[in-house]
CSV table of C-alpha atoms in Angstrom, one decimal:
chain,number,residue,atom,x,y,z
A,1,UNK,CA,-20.7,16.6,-32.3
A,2,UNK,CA,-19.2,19.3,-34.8
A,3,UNK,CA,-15.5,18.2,-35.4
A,4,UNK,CA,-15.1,22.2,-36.0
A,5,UNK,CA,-15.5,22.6,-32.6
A,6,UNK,CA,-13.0,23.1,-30.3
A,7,UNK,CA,-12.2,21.2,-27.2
A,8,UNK,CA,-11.6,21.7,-23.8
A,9,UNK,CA,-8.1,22.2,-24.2
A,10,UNK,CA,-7.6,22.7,-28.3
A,11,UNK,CA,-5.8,25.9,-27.2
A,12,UNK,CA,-2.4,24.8,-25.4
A,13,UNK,CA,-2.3,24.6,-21.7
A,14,UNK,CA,-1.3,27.0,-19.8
A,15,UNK,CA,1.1,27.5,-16.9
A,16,UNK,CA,-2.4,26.9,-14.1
A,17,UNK,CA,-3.8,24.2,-16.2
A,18,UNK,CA,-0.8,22.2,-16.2
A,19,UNK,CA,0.2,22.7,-12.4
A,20,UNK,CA,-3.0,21.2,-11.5
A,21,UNK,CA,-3.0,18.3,-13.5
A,22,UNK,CA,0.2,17.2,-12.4
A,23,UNK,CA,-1.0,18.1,-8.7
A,24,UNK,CA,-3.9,16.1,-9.2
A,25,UNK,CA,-1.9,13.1,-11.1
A,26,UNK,CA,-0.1,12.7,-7.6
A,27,UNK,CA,-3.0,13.0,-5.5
A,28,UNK,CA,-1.8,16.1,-3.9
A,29,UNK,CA,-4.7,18.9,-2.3
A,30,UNK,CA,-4.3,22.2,-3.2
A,31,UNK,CA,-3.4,22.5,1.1
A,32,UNK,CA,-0.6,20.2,0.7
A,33,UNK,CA,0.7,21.6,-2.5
A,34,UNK,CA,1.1,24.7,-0.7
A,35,UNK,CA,2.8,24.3,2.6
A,36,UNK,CA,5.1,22.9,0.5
A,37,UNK,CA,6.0,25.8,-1.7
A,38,UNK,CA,5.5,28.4,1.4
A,39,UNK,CA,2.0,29.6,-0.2
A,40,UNK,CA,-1.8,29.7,0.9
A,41,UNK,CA,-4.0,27.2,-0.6
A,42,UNK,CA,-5.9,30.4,-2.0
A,43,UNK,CA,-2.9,31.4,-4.1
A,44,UNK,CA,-2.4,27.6,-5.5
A,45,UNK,CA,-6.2,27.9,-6.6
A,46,UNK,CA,-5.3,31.3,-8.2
A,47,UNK,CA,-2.6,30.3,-10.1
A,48,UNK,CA,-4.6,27.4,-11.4
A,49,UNK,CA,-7.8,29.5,-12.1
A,50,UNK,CA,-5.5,31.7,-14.5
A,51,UNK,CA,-6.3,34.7,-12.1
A,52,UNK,CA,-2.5,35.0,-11.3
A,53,UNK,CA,0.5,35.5,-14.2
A,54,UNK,CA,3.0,32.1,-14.4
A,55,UNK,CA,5.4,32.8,-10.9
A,56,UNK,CA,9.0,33.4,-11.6
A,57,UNK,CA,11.9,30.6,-12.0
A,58,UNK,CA,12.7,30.4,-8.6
A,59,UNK,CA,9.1,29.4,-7.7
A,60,UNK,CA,8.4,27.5,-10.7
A,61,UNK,CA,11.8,25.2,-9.4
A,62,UNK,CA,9.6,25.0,-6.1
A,63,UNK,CA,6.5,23.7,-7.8
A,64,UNK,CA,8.6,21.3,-10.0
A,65,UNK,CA,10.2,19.8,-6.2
A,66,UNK,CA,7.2,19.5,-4.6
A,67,UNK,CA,5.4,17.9,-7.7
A,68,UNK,CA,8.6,15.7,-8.8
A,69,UNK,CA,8.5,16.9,-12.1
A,70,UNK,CA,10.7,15.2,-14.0
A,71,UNK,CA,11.3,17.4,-17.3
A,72,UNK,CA,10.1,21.1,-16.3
A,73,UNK,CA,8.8,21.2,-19.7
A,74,UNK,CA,6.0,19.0,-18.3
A,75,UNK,CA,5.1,22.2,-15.9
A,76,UNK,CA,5.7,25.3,-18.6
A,77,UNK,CA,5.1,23.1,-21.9
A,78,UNK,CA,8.1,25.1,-23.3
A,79,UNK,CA,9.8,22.3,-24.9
A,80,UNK,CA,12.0,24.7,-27.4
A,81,UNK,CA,12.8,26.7,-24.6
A,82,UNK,CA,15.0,26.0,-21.5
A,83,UNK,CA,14.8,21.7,-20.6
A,84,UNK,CA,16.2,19.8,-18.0
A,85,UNK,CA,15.5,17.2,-16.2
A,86,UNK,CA,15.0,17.9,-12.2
A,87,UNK,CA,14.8,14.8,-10.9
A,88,UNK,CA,16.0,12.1,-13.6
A,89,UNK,CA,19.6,12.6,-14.6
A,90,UNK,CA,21.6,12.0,-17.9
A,91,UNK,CA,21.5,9.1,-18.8
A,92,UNK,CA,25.3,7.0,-18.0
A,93,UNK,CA,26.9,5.5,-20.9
A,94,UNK,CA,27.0,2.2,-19.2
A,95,UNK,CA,23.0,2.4,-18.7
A,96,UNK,CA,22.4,0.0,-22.0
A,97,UNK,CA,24.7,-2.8,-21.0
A,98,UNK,CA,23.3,-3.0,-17.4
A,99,UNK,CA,19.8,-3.0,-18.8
A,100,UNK,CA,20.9,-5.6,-21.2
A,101,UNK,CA,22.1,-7.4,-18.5
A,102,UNK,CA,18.8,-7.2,-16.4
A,103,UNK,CA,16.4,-8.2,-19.3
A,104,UNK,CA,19.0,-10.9,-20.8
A,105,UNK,CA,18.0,-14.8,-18.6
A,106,UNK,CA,20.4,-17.3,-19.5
A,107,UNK,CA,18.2,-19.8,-20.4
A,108,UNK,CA,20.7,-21.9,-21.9
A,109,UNK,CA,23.7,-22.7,-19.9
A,110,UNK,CA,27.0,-23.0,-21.8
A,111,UNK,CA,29.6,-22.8,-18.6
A,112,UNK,CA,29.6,-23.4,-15.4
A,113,UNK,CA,28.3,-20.4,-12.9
A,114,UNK,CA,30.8,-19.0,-10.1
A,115,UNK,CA,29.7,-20.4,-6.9
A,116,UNK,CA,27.6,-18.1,-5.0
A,117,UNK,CA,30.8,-17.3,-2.5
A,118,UNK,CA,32.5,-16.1,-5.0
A,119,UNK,CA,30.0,-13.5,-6.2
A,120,UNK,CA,29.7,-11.9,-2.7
A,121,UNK,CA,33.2,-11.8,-3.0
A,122,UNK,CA,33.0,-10.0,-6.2
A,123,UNK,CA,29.9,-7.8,-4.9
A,124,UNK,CA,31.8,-7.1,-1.7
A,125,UNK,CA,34.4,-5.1,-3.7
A,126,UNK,CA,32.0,-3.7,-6.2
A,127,UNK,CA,30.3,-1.9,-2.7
A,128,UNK,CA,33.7,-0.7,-1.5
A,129,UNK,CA,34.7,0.6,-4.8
A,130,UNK,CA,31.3,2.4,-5.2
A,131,UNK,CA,31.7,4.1,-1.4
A,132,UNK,CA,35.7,5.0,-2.6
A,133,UNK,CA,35.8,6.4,-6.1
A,134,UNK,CA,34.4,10.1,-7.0
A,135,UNK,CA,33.0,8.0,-10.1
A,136,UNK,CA,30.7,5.4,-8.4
A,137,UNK,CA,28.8,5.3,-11.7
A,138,UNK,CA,31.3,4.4,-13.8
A,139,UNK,CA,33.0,1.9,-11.1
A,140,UNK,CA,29.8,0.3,-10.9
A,141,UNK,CA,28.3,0.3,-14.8
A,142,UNK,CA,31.4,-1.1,-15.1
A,143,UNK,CA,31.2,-4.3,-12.6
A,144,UNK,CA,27.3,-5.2,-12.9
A,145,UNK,CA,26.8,-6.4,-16.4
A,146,UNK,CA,28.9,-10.0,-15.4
A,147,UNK,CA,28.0,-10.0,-11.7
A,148,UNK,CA,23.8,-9.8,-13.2
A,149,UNK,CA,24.6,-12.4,-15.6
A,150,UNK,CA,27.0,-14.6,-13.2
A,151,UNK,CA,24.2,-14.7,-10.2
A,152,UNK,CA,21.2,-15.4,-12.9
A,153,UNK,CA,23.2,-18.8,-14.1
A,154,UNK,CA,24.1,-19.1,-10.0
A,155,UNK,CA,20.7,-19.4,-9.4
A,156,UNK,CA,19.6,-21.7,-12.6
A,157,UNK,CA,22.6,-24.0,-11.9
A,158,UNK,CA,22.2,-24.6,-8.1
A,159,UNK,CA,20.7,-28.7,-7.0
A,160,UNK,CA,20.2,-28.1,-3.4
A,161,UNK,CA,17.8,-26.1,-1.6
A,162,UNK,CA,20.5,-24.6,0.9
A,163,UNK,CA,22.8,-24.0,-2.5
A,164,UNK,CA,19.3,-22.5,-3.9
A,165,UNK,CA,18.7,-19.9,-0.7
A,166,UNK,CA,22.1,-18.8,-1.2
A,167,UNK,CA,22.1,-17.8,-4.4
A,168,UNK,CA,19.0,-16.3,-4.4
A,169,UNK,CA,20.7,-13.9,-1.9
A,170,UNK,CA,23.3,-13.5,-3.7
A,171,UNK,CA,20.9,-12.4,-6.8
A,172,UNK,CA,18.6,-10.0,-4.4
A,173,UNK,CA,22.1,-8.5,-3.5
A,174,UNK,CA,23.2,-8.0,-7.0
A,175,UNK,CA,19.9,-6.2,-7.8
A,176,UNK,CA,20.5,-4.0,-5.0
A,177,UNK,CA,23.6,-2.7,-6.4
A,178,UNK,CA,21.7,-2.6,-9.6
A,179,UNK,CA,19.3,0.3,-8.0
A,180,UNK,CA,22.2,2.3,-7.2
A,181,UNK,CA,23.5,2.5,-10.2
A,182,UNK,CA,19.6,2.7,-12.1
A,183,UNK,CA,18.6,5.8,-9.6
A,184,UNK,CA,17.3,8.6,-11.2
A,185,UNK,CA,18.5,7.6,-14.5
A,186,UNK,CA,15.9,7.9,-17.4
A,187,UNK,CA,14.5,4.6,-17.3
A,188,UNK,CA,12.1,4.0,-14.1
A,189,UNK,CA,10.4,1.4,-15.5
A,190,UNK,CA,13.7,-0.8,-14.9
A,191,UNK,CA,14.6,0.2,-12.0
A,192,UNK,CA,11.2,-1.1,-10.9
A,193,UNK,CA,11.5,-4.2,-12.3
A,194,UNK,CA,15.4,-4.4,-11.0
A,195,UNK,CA,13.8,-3.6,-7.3
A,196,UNK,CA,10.7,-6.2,-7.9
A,197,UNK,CA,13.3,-8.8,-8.7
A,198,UNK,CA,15.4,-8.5,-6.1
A,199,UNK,CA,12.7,-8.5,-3.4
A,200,UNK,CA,11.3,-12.0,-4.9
A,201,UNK,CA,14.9,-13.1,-4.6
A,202,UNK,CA,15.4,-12.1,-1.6
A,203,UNK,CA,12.4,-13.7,-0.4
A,204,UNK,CA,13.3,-16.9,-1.9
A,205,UNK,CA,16.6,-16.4,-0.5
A,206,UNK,CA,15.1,-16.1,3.5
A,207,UNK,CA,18.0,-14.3,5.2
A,208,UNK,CA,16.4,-11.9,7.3
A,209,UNK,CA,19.4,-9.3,6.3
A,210,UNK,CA,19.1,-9.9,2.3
A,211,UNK,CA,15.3,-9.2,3.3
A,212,UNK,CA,16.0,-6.1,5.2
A,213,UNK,CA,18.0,-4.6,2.4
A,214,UNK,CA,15.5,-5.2,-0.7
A,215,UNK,CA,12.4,-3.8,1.7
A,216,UNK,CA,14.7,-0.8,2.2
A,217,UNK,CA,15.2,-0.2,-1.5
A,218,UNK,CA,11.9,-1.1,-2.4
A,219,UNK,CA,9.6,1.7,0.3
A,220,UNK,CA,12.4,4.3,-1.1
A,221,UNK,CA,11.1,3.6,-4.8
A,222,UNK,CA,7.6,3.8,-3.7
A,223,UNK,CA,8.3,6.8,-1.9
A,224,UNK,CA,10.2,8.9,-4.4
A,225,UNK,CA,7.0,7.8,-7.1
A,226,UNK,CA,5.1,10.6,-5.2
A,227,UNK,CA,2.6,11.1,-2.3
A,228,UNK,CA,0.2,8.4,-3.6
A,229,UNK,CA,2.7,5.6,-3.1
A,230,UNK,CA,3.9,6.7,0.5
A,231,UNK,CA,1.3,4.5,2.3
A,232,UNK,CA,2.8,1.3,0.0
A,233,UNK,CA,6.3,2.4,1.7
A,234,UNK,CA,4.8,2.8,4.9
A,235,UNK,CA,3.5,-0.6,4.4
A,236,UNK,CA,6.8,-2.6,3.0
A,237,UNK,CA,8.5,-0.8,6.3
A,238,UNK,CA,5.9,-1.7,8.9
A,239,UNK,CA,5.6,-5.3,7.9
A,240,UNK,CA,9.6,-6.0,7.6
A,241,UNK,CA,10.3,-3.7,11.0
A,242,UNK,CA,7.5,-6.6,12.4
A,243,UNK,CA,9.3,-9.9,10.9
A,244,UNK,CA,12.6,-8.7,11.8
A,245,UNK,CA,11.7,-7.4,15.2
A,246,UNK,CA,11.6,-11.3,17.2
A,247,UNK,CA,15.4,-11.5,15.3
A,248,UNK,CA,16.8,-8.6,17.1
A,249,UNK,CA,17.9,-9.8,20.3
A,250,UNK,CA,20.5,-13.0,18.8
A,251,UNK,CA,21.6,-11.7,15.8
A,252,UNK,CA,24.4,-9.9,13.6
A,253,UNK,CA,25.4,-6.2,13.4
A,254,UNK,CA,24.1,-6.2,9.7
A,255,UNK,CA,20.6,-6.7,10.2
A,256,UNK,CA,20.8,-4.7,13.4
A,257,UNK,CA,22.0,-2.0,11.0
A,258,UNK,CA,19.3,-2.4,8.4
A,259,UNK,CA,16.6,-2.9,10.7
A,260,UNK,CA,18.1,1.5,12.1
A,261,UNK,CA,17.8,2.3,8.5
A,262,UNK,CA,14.5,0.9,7.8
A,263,UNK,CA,13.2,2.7,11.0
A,264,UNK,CA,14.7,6.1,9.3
A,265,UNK,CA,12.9,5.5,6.5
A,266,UNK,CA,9.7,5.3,8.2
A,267,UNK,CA,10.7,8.9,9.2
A,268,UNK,CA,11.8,9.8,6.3
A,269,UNK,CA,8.4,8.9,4.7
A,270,UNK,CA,6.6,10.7,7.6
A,271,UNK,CA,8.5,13.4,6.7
A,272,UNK,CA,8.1,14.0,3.2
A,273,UNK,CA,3.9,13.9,4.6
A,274,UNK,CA,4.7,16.6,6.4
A,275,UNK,CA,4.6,15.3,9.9
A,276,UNK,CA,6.9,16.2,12.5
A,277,UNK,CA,5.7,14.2,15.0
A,278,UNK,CA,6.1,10.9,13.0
A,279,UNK,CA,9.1,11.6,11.6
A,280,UNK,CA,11.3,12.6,15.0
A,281,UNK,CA,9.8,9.7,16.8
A,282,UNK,CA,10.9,6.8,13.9
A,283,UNK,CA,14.3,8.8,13.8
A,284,UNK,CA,15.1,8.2,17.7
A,285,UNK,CA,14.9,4.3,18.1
A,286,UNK,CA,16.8,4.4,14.5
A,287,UNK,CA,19.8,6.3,16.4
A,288,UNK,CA,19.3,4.2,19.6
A,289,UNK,CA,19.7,1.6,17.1
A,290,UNK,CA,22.9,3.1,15.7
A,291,UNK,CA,24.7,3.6,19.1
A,292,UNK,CA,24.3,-0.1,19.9
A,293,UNK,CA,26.7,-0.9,16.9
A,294,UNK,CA,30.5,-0.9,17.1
A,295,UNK,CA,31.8,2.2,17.0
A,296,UNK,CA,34.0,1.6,13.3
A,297,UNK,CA,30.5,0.2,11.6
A,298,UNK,CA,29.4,1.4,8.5
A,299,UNK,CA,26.5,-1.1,6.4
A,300,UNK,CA,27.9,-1.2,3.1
A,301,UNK,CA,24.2,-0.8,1.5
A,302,UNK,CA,22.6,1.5,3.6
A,303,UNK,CA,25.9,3.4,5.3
A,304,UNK,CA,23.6,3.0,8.1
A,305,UNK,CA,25.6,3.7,11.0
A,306,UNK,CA,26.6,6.5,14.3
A,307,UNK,CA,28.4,8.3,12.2
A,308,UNK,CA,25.1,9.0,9.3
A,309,UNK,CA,22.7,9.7,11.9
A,310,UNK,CA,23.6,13.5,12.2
A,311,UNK,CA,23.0,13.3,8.1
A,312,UNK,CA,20.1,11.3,8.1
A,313,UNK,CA,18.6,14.4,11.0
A,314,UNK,CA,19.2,16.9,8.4
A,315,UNK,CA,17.4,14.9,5.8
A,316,UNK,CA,14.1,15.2,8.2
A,317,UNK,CA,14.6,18.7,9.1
A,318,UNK,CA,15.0,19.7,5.5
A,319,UNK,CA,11.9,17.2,4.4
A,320,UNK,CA,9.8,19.2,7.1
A,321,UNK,CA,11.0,22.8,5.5
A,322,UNK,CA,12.5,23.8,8.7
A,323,UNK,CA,14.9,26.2,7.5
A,324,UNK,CA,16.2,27.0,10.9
A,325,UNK,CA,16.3,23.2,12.0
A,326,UNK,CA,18.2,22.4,9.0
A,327,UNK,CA,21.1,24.3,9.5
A,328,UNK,CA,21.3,23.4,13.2
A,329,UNK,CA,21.2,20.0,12.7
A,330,UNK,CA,23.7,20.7,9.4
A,331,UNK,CA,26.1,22.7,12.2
A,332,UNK,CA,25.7,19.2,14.3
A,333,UNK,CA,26.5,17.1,11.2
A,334,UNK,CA,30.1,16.7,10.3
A,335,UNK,CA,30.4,15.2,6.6
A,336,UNK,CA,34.1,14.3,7.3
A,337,UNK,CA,33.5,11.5,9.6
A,338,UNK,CA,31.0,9.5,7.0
A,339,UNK,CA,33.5,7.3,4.6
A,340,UNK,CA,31.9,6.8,1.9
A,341,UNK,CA,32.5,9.8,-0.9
A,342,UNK,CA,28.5,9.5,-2.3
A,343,UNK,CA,26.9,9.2,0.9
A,344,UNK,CA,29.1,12.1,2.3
A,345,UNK,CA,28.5,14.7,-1.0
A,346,UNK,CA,24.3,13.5,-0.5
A,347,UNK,CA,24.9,14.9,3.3
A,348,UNK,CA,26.7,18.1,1.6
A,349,UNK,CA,23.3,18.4,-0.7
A,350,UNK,CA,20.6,18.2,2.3
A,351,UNK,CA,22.8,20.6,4.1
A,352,UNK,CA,22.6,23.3,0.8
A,353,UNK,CA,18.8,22.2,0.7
A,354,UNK,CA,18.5,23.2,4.4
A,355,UNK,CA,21.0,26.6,3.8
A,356,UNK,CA,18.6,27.6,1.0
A,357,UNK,CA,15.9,27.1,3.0
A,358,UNK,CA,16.8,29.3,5.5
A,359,UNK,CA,17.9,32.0,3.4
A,360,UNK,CA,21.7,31.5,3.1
A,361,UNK,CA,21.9,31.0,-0.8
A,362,UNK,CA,25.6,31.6,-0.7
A,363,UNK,CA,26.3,29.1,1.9
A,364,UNK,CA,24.2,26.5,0.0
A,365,UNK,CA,26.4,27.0,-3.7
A,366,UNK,CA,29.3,26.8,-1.1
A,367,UNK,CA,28.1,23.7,-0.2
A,368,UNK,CA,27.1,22.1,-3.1
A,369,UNK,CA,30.9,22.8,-4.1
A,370,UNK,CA,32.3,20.7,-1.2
A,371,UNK,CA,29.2,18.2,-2.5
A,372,UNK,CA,30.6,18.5,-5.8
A,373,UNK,CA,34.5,17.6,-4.6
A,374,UNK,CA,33.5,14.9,-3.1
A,375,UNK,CA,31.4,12.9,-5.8
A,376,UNK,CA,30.5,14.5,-9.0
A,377,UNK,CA,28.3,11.9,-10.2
A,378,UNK,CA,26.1,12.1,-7.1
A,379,UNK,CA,25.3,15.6,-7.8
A,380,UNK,CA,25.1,15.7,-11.2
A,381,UNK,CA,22.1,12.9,-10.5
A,382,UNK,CA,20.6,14.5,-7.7
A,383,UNK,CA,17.3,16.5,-8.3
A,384,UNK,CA,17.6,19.1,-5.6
A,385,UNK,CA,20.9,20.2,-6.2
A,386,UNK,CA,19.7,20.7,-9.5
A,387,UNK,CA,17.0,23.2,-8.5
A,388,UNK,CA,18.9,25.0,-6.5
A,389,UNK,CA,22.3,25.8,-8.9
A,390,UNK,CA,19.3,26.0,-11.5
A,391,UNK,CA,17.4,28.7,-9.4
A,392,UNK,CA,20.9,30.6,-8.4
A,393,UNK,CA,21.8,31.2,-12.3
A,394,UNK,CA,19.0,33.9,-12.0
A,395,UNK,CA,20.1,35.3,-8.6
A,396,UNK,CA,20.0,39.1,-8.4
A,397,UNK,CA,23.8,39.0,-7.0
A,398,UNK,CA,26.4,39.1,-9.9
A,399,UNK,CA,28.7,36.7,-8.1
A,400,UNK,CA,26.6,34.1,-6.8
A,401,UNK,CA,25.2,33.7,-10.3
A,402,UNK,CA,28.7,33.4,-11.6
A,403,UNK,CA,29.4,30.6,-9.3
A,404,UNK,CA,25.8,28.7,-9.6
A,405,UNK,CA,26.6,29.1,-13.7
A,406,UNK,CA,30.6,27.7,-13.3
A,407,UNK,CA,29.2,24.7,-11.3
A,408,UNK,CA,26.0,24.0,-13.6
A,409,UNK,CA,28.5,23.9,-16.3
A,410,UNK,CA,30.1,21.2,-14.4
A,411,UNK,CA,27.3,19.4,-13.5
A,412,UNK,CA,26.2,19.6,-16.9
A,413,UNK,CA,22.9,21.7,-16.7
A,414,UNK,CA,23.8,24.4,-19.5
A,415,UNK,CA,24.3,21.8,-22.0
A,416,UNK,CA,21.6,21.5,-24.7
């Protein structure tokens, strides 16, 4: 072969060229790809043939969504240009230690470990001061170096079996705040191994609860790795809904509650497919599920709960790209009653999702605001709310660009 000779793809790739290798990297059809940018499969194949110019921002931020693109340079190959990351956010300053944390076994044991009572203790406050500061990040970077390193020389240190099982879930629980703090920060490969871990542990552990939770964690991370993955979710949810199902009718309010949030999730996935059907009927024995539990109950993992259900119906409207089901299930959905700041500024970004979907691009920015009062860090993390302040600094209206530029700054988008 002459080395002179060009390749294939010598000559950079274009905008076409690169949409359909990333479609084709998730194992997305051109069909799929566009019902969920609002085109005809035709004008996906266009744009990929080169027979149509590179769409504007506003679509490309579509494309980037539906593909979960992580750096739109990835989509436009403009890396000197505009660069942001959609769905990975800054990385926290307290991101090193916890990963030291994670990767660091105390093999050696030069003090005694905290018994494992006293690490739910600690992990019980760490959860209520994640659900009450503005800051979760922080609060939690802060906490999860010693808890890690406390429940590893738990587990090393226990003699009995029983002492064994509890620390274990003590461990899986640990690593469950661990994903938290680790999602969509720019290290995925540990938050992989942070959610393998604590599904072995909770395993080891066998409390159907501690079970529950790291099944729950662990189809979201499959799920959120793109279409490909959502049959493993599927899977992970189906078999722990079957184990836990004989549990159900002598058991405690927290694995009633995580059993309703890993039937959402089966709708959630179903959702993100595309199917309506699935999706609704997984969401009504989840909020059957939810009205069976006191009235005050909130699971500190999940926030699974009657008041989250509202949110958790916008999620699946918005998933489906109803516009017009988004914001009447948003006008159903009072933030105010859910009590943990994150979980509550989430709900305030699936409501703007399901505003800009249905054409209201002034009521979304709103929203994001109210998203943004509540829990900085959660927006400033979340990929969506990204796109859309992103895709409003180009609005044709003077004012709504002001505003979606005064809360990028804030969020940290216009920094280079």
């Amino acid at each position: 072969m002459d080395d002179a000779a060009p390749g294939p793809y010598a000559a950079p790739l274009v905008f076409g060229q690169r949409m359909q290798i990333l479609r084709q990297r998730r194992g997305m059809t051109r069909v799929v790809l566009a019902g969920l940018v609002g085109k005809s499969p035709s004008w996906v194949k266009r744009i990929e043939n080169g027979q149509l110019h590179t769409p504007n921002l506003e679509m490309i931020l579509r494309i980037a969504e539906a593909l979960r693109v992580r750096d739109l340079a990835e989509l436009t190959g403009r890396t000197n240009s505009m660069r942001v990351d959609l769905f990975t956010g800054p990385g926290h300053p307290r991101l090193a230690a916890v990963r030291d944390a994670v990767n660091r076994f105390p093999l050696s044991v030069d003090r005694a470990a905290p018994p494992a009572e006293h690490i739910r203790a600690r992990l019980a406050s760490a959860w209520a001061a994640r659900h009450s500061a503005p800051n979760h990040r922080e609060v939690v970077g802060r906490l999860l170096p010693d808890l890690i390193t406390d429940a590893q020389l738990a587990v090393r240190q226990t003699e009995s079996a029983a002492d064994r099982r509890a620390t274990q879930a003590a461990l899986s629980q640990v690593y469950s705040l661990s994903q938290f703090f680790l999602a969509y920060q720019p290290d995925p490969a540990l938050l992989w191994r942070v959610a393998e871990r604590g599904m072995v542990a909770a395993q080891e552990s066998e409390d159907p609860h501690t079970i529950g939770i790291a099944a729950w964690l662990t189809a979201q991370a499959h799920r959120d790795s793109g279409p490909a993955h959502f049959d493993a979710a599927d899977e992970v949810t189906a078999s722990t809904l079957h184990y836990l199902d004989p549990l159900l009718r002598d058991t405690t309010d927290d694995v009633r509650a995580i059993t309703g949030a890993l039937q959402f999730e089966a709708g959630y996935t179903a959702a993100r497919r595309g199917d309506p059907g699935t999706a609704w009927r997984y969401w009504d024995p989840a909020e059957k599920t939810s009205r069976a539990l006191p009235g005050t109950y909130f699971h500190p993992v999940t926030s699974f709960s009657k008041a989250v259900m509202g949110a958790h119906a916008v999620t699946i409207a918005v998933e489906l790209h109803s516009g017009s089901e988004s914001v009447r299930q948003a006008a159903r959905a009072e933030a105010a009653v859910i009590p943990s700041r994150p979980r509550r500024a989430r709900h305030r970004i699936e409501q703007a999702r399901g505003y800009q979907l249905d054409g209201q691009p002034d009521v979304a920015l709103a929203t994001l605001d109210q998203a943004y009062e509540a829990a900085p860090e959660t927006i400033r993390y979340n990929g969506y709310a990204r796109r859309i302040v992103l895709e409003e600094t180009e609005a044709s209206s003077p004012d709504r660009r002001r505003r979606a530029c005064e809360l990028a700054a804030r969020i940290g988008l216009l920094t280079t």
